[in-house]
Short mmCIF file of C-alpha atoms in Angstrom, two decimals:
data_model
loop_
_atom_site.label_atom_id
_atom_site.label_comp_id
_atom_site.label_asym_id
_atom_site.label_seq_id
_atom_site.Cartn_x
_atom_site.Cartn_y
_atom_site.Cartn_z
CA UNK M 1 -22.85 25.67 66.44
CA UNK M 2 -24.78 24.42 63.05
CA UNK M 3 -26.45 26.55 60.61
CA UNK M 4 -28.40 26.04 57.82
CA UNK M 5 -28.35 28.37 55.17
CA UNK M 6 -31.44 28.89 52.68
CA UNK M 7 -31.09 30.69 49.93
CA UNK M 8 -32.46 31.32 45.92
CA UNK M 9 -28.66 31.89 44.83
CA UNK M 10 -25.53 30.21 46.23
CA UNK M 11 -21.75 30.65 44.34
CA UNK M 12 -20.27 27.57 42.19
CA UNK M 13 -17.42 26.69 40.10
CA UNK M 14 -18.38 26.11 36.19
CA UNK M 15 -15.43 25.30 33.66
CA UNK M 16 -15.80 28.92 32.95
CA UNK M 17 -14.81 30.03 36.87
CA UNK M 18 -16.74 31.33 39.58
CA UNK M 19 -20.11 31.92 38.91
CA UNK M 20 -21.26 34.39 41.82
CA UNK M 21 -24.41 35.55 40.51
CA UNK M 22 -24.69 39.33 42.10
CA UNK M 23 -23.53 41.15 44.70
CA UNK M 24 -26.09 38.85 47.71
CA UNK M 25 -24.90 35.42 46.45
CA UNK M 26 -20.96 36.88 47.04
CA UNK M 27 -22.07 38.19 50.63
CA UNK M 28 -23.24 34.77 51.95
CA UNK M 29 -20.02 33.15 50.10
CA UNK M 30 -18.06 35.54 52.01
CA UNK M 31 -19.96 34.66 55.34
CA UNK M 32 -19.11 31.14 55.29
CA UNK M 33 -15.63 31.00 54.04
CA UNK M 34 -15.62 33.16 57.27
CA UNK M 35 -18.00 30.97 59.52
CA UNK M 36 -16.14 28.10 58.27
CA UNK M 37 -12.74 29.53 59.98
CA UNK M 38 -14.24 29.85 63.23
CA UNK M 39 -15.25 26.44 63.54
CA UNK M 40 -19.52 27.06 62.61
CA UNK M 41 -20.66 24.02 60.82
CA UNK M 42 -22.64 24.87 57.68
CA UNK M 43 -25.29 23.36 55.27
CA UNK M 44 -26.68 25.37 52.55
CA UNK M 45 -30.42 24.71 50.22
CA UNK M 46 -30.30 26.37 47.38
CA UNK M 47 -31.14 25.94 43.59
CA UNK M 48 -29.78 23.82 40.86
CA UNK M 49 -28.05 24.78 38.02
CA UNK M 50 -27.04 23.20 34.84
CA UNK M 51 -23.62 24.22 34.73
CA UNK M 52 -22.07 23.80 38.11
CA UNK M 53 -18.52 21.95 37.89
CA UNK M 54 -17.74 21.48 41.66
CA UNK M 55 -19.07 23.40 44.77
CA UNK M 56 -16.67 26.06 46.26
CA UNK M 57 -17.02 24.52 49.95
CA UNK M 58 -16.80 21.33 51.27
CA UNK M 59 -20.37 21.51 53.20
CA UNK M 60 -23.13 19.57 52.62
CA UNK M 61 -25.34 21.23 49.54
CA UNK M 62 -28.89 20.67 48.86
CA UNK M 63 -30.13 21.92 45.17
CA UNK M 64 -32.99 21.94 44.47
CA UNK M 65 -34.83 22.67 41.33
CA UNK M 66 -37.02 26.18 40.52
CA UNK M 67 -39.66 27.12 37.58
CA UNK M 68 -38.09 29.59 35.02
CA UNK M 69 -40.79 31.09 33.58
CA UNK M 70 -38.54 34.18 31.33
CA UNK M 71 -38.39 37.00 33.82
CA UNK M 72 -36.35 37.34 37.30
CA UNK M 73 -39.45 36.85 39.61
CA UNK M 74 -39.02 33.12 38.55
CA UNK M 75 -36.59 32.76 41.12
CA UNK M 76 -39.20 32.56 43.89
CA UNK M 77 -40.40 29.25 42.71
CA UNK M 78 -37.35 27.47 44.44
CA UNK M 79 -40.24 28.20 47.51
CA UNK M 80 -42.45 25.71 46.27
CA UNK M 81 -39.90 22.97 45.91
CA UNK M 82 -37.29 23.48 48.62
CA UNK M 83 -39.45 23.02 51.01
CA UNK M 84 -39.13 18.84 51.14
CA UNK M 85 -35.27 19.61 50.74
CA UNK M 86 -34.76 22.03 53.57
CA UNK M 87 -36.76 19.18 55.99
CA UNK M 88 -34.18 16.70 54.60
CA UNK M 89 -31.72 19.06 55.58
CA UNK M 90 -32.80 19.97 58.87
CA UNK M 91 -33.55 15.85 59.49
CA UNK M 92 -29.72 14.94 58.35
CA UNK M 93 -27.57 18.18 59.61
CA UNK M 94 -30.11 19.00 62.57
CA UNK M 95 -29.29 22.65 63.11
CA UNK M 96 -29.42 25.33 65.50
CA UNK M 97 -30.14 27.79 63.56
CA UNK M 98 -31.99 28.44 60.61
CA UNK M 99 -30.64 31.38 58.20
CA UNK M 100 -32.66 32.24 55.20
CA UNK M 101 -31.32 35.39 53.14
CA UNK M 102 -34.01 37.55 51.39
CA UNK M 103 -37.95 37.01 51.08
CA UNK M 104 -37.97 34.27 48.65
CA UNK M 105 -36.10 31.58 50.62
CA UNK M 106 -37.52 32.95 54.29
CA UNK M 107 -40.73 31.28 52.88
CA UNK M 108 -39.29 27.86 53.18
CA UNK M 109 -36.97 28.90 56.25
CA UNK M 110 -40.71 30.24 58.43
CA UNK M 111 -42.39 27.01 57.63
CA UNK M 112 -39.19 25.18 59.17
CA UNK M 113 -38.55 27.06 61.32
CA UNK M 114 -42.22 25.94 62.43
CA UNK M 115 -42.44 22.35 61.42
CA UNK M 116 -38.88 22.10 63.80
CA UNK M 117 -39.08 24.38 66.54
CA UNK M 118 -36.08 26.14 65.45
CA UNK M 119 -35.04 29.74 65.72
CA UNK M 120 -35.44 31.19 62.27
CA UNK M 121 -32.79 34.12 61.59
CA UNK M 122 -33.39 36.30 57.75
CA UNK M 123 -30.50 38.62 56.41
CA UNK M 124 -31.93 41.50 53.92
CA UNK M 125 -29.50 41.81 51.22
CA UNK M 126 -30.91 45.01 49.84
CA UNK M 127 -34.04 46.70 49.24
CA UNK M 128 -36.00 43.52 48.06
CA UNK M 129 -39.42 44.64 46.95
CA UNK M 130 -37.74 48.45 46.95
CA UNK M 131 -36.13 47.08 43.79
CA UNK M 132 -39.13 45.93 41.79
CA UNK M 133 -39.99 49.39 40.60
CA UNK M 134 -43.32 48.24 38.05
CA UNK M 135 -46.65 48.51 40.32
CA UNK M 136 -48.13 44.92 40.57
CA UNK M 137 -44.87 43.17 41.32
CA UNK M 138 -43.73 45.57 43.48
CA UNK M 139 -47.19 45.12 45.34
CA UNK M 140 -46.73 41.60 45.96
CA UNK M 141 -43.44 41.43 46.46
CA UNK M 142 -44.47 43.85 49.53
CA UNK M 143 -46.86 41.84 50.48
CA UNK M 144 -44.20 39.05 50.49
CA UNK M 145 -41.48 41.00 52.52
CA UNK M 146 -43.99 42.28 55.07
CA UNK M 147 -45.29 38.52 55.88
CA UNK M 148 -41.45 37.21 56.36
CA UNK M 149 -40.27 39.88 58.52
CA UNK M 150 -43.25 39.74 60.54
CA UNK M 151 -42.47 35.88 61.06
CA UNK M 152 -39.04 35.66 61.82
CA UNK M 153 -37.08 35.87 64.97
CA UNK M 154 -33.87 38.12 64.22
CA UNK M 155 -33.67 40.48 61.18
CA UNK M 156 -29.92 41.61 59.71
CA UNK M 157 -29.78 44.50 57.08
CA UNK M 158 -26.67 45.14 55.15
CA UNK M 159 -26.90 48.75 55.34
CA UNK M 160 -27.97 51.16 58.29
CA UNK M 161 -30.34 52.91 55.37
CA UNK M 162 -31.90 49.52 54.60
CA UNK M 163 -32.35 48.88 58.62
CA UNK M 164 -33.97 52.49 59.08
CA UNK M 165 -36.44 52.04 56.12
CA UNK M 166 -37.39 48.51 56.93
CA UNK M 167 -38.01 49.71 60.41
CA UNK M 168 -40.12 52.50 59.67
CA UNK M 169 -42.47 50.68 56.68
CA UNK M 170 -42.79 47.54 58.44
CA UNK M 171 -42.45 49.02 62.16
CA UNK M 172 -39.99 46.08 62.62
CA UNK M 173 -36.90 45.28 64.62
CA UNK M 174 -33.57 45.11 62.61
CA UNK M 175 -29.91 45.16 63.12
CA UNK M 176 -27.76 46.63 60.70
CA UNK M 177 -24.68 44.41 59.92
CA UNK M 178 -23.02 46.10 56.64
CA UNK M 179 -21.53 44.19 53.93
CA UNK M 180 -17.75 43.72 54.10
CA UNK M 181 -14.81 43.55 51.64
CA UNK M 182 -11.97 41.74 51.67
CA UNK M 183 -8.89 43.70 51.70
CA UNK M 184 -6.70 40.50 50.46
CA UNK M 185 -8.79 40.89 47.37
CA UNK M 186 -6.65 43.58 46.30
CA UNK M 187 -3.85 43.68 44.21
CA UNK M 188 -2.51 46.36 41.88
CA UNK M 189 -2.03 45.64 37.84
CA UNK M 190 -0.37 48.11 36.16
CA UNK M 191 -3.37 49.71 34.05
CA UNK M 192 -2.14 48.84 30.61
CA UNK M 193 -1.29 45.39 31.81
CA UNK M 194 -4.90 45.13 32.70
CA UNK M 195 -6.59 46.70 29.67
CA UNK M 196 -4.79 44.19 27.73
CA UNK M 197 -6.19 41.23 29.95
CA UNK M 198 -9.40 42.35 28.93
CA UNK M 199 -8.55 42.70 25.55
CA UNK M 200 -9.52 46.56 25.61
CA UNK M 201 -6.96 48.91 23.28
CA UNK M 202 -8.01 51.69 24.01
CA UNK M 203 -6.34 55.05 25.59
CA UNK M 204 -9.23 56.33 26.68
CA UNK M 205 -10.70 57.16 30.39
CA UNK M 206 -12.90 54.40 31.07
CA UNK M 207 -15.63 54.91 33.10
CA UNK M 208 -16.63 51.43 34.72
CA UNK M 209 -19.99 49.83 35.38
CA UNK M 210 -20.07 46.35 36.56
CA UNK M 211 -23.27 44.60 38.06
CA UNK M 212 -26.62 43.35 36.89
CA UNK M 213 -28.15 44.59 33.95
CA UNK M 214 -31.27 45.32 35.34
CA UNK M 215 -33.64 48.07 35.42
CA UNK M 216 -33.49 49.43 38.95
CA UNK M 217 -29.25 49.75 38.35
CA UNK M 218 -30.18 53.10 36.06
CA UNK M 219 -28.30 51.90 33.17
CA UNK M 220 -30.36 53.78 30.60
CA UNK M 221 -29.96 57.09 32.70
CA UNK M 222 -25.93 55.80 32.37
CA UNK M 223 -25.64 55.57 28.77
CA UNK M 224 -27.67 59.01 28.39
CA UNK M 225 -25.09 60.45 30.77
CA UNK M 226 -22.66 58.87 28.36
CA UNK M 227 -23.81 59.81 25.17
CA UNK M 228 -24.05 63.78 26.26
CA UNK M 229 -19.79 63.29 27.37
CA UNK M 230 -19.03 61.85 23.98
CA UNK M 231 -21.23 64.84 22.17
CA UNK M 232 -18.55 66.81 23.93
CA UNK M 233 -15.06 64.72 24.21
CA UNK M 234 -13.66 61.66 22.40
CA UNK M 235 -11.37 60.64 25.12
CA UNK M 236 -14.18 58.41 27.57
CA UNK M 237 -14.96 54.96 27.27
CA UNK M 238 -18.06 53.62 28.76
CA UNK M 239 -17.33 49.82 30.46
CA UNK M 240 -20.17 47.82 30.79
CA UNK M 241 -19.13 44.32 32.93
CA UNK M 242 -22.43 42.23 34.24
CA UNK M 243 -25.79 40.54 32.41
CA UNK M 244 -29.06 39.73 33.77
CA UNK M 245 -32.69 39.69 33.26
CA UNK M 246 -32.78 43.29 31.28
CA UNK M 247 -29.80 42.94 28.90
CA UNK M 248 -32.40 44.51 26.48
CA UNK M 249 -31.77 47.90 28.24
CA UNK M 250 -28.34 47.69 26.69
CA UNK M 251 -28.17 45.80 23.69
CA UNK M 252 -31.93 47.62 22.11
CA UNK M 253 -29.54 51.31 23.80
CA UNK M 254 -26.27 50.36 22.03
CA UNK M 255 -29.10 49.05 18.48
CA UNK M 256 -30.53 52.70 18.60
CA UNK M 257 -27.69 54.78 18.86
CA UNK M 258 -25.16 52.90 16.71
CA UNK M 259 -22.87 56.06 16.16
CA UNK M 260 -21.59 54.80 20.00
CA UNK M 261 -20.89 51.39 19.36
CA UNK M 262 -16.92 51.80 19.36
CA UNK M 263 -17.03 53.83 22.59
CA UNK M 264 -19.59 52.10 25.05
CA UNK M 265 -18.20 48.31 25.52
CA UNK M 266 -20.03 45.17 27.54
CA UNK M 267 -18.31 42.47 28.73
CA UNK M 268 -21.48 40.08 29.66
CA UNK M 269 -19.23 37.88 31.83
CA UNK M 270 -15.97 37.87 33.92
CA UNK M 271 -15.03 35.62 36.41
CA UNK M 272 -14.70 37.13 39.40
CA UNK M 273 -10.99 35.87 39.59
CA UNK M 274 -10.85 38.86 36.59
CA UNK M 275 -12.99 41.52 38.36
CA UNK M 276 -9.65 42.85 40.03
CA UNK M 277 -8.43 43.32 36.51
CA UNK M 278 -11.27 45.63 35.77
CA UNK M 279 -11.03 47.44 38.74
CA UNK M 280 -7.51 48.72 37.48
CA UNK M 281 -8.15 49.10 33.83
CA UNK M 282 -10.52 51.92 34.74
CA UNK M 283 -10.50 55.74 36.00
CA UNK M 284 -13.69 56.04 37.28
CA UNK M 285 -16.26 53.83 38.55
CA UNK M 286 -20.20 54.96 38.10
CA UNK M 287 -23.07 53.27 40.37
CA UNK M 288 -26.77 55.12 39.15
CA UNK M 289 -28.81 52.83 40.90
CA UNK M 290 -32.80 53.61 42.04
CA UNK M 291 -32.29 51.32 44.60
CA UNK M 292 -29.54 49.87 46.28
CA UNK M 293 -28.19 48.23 49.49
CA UNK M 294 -24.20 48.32 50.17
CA UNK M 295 -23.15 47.07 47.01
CA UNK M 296 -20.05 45.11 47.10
CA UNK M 297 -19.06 46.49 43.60
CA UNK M 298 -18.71 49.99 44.87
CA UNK M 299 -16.93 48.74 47.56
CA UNK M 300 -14.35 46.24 46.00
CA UNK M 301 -14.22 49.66 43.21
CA UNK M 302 -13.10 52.13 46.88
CA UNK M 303 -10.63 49.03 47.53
CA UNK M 304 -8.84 49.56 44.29
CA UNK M 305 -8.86 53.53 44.76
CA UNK M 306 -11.23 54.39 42.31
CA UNK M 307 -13.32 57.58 42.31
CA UNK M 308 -16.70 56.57 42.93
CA UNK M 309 -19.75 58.46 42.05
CA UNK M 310 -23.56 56.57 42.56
CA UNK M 311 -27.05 58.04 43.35
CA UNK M 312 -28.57 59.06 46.69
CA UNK M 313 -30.00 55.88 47.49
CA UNK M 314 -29.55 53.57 50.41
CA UNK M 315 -26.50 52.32 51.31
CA UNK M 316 -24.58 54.52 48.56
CA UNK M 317 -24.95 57.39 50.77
CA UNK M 318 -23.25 55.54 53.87
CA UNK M 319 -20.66 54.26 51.68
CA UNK M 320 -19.74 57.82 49.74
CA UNK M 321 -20.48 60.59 52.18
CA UNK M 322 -17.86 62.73 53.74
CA UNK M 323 -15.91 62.98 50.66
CA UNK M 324 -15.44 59.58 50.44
CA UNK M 325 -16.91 59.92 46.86
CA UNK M 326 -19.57 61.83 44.87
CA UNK M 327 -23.15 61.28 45.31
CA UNK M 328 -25.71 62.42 42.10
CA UNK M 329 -29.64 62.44 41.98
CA UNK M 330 -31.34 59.17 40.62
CA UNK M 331 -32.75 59.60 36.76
CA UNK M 332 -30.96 62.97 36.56
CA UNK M 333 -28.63 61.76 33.69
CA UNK M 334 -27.06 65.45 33.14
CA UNK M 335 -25.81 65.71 36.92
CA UNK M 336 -24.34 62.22 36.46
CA UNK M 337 -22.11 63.83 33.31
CA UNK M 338 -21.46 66.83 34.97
CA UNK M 339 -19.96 64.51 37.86
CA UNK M 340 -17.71 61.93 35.51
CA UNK M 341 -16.46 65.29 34.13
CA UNK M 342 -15.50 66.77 36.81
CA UNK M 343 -13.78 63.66 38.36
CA UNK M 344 -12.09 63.16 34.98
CA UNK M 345 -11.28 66.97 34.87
CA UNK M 346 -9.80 67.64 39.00
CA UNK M 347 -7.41 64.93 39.30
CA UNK M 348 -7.07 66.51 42.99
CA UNK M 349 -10.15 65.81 43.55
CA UNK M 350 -10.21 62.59 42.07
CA UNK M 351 -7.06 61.54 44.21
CA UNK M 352 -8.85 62.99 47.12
CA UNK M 353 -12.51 60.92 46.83
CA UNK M 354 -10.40 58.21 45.89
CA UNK M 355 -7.94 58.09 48.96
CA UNK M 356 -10.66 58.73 51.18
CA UNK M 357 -12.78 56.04 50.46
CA UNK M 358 -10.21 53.10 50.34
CA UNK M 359 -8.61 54.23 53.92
CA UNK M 360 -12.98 53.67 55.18
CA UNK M 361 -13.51 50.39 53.54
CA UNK M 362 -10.27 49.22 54.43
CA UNK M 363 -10.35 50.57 57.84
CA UNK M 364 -14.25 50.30 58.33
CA UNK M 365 -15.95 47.81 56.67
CA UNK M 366 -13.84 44.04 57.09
CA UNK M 367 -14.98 41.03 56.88
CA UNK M 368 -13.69 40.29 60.62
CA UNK M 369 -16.07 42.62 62.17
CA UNK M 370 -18.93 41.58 59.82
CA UNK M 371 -18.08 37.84 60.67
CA UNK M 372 -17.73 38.74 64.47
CA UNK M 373 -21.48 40.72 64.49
CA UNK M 374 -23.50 37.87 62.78
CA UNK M 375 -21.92 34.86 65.20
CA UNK M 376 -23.16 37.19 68.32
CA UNK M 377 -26.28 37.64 66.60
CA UNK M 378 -26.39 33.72 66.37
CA UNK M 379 -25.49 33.27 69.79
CA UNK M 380 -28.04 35.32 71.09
CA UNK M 381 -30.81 33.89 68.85
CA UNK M 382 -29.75 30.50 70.19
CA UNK M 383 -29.72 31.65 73.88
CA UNK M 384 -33.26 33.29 73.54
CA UNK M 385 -34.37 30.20 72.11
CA UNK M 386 -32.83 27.42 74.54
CA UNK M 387 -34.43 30.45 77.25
CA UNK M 388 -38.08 29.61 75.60
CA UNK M 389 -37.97 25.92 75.45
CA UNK M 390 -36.33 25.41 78.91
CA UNK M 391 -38.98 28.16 80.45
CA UNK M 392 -35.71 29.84 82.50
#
């Protein structure tokens, strides 16, 4: 079987490491290392970058430039000019299957899917237009999501919320194939060990964030949460570890409220090689997102038996219910304190949440079974397509 990926973001090597670029762009790596061991052949389109040292698979990859125009919407300009790349692609790999992951790069995938006659397949790797939260972008990125998963011919989610609330707006069709992590990512470092890795002296509980700064992750409703604990106790340290289009949430935060500085650090980059590191230099890991789908940090943090606490949104709730971890309101900045305390307070309970949720992922959530669901998926897309063109 051949499949051709399309995608805005696509993992590469850079002399500084792996460069990953969010929790999506690690989810397709993951699915072809693990299509790749079951014999699928693979091309991928995706965009250029200036800083890529070698590719981390030995597949044919087609990048292709995109318009950066100073905010995170830019991305969907790799539409305009991927198009004449993907048809390249499609002319030199011929596949069976198209597979374009999230809005932006279904554009190119329905129009060769078209041009081709082939059977177009789109993954949702979160909440896509959910995420823009300011009104005109989140209107036509809407727009944009309800066009592509009207013109597609299979739909994957990577959370059973994202499935049910894509089903109900759009009264669409989706399966729900959650995200995966790899248990072989884990390995323990004694916690001192891996505070000095990082270069972090303190003796304090850390409290770990790690993923995009951007707006719809709640980081400002974090770092109030923060502030209020460190009113009340000098023994917390806020870990910041990610970057992105809204570092100015942070940076303009940490410029108004100075007296914090020493106690609230960022780390803007860490090869993911060092994420594991992170994982055990901290106590407790915090996800206050407005939005989210199954984020792979919150899982790879439940790997490494951290206490997890994130908001009531989407795939969190999956991910932390039946004591599996503590879930808090979105924006409600004093229930997020009350619930770092209280992990950092009950270290039965904190063993407890902890426990609990590294025996699901590890039990639950492997990249076997989320390997095994999208190659039947691909299978049956095929058949029903070979069905349509034969007329049996």
């Amino acid at each position: 079987m051949r499949i051709l990926m399309i995608s805005t973001d696509f993992p590469y090597k850079s002399k500084d490491g792996t460069i990953i670029q969010g929790g999506g762009s690690a989810c397709i790596a993951q699915l072809v290392e693990g299509l790749l061991k079951k014999n699928v052949e693979l091309a991928v389109v995706t965009r250029a970058e200036k800083n890529i040292d070698q590719e981390l698979f030995k597949i044919p990859i087609y990048r292709t430039r995109f318009l950066y125009l100073g905010f995170r919407e830019s991305k969907i300009t790799h539409s305009l000019f991927s198009l004449p790349t993907a048809i390249k692609a499609i002319k030199e790999f011929n596949p069976d299957v198209i597979h374009s992951h999230n809005p932006p790069a279904a554009l190119t995938g329905i129009a060769c899917a078209k041009l081709f006659h082939k059977p177009h397949f789109l993954t949702m790797h979160g909440p896509w237009s959910e995420v823009r939260i300011k009104g005109i972008k989140k209107t036509i990125a809407e727009k944009i999501e309800r066009f592509v998963l009207k013109h597609v011919d299979i739909i994957t989610c990577d959370s059973i919320a994202l499935k049910n609330q894509l089903e109900h707006k759009y009264k669409i069709k989706a399966v729900a194939i959650q995200n995966a992590v790899d248990k072989n990512y884990y390995s323990k470092i004694q916690k001192s060990n891996a505070r000095s890795l990082l270069n972090i002296k303190t003796r304090d509980k850390i409290i770990l964030f790690t993923g995009r700064f951007v707006a719809e992750k709640g980081l400002d409703t974090l770092l109030t949460a923060a502030s209020n604990l460190l009113n009340r106790r000098k023994d917390i340290t806020l870990l910041l570890i990610g970057g992105g289009f809204d570092e100015k949430i942070v940076h303009g935060w940490l410029g108004r409220n100075r007296n914090y500085k020493n106690k609230i650090l960022t780390i803007p980059f860490l090869r993911h090689e060092l994420m594991k590191t992170a994982y055990c230099a901290s106590d407790v890991f915090v996800l206050p997102s407005l939005a989210e789908g199954l984020s792979r940090s919150l899982m790879e943090a439940m790997l490494f038996g951290l206490p997890s606490i994130a908001t009531a949104v989407g795939g969190n709730m999956e991910l932390l219910e039946n004591n599996r971890g503590i879930l808090v309101k979105s924006k409600d900045s004093k229930e997020l304190a009350q619930a770092i305390s209280k992990v950092l307070a009950d270290r039965e309970i904190a063993n407890k949440i902890a426990k609990n949720g590294r025996s699901y992922v590890i039990n639950n959530l492997t990249v076997e079974k989320r390997i095994s669901k999208f190659i039947t998926s691909y299978n049956r897309i095929k058949t029903q397509d070979r069905k349509l063109k034969t007329g049996d």
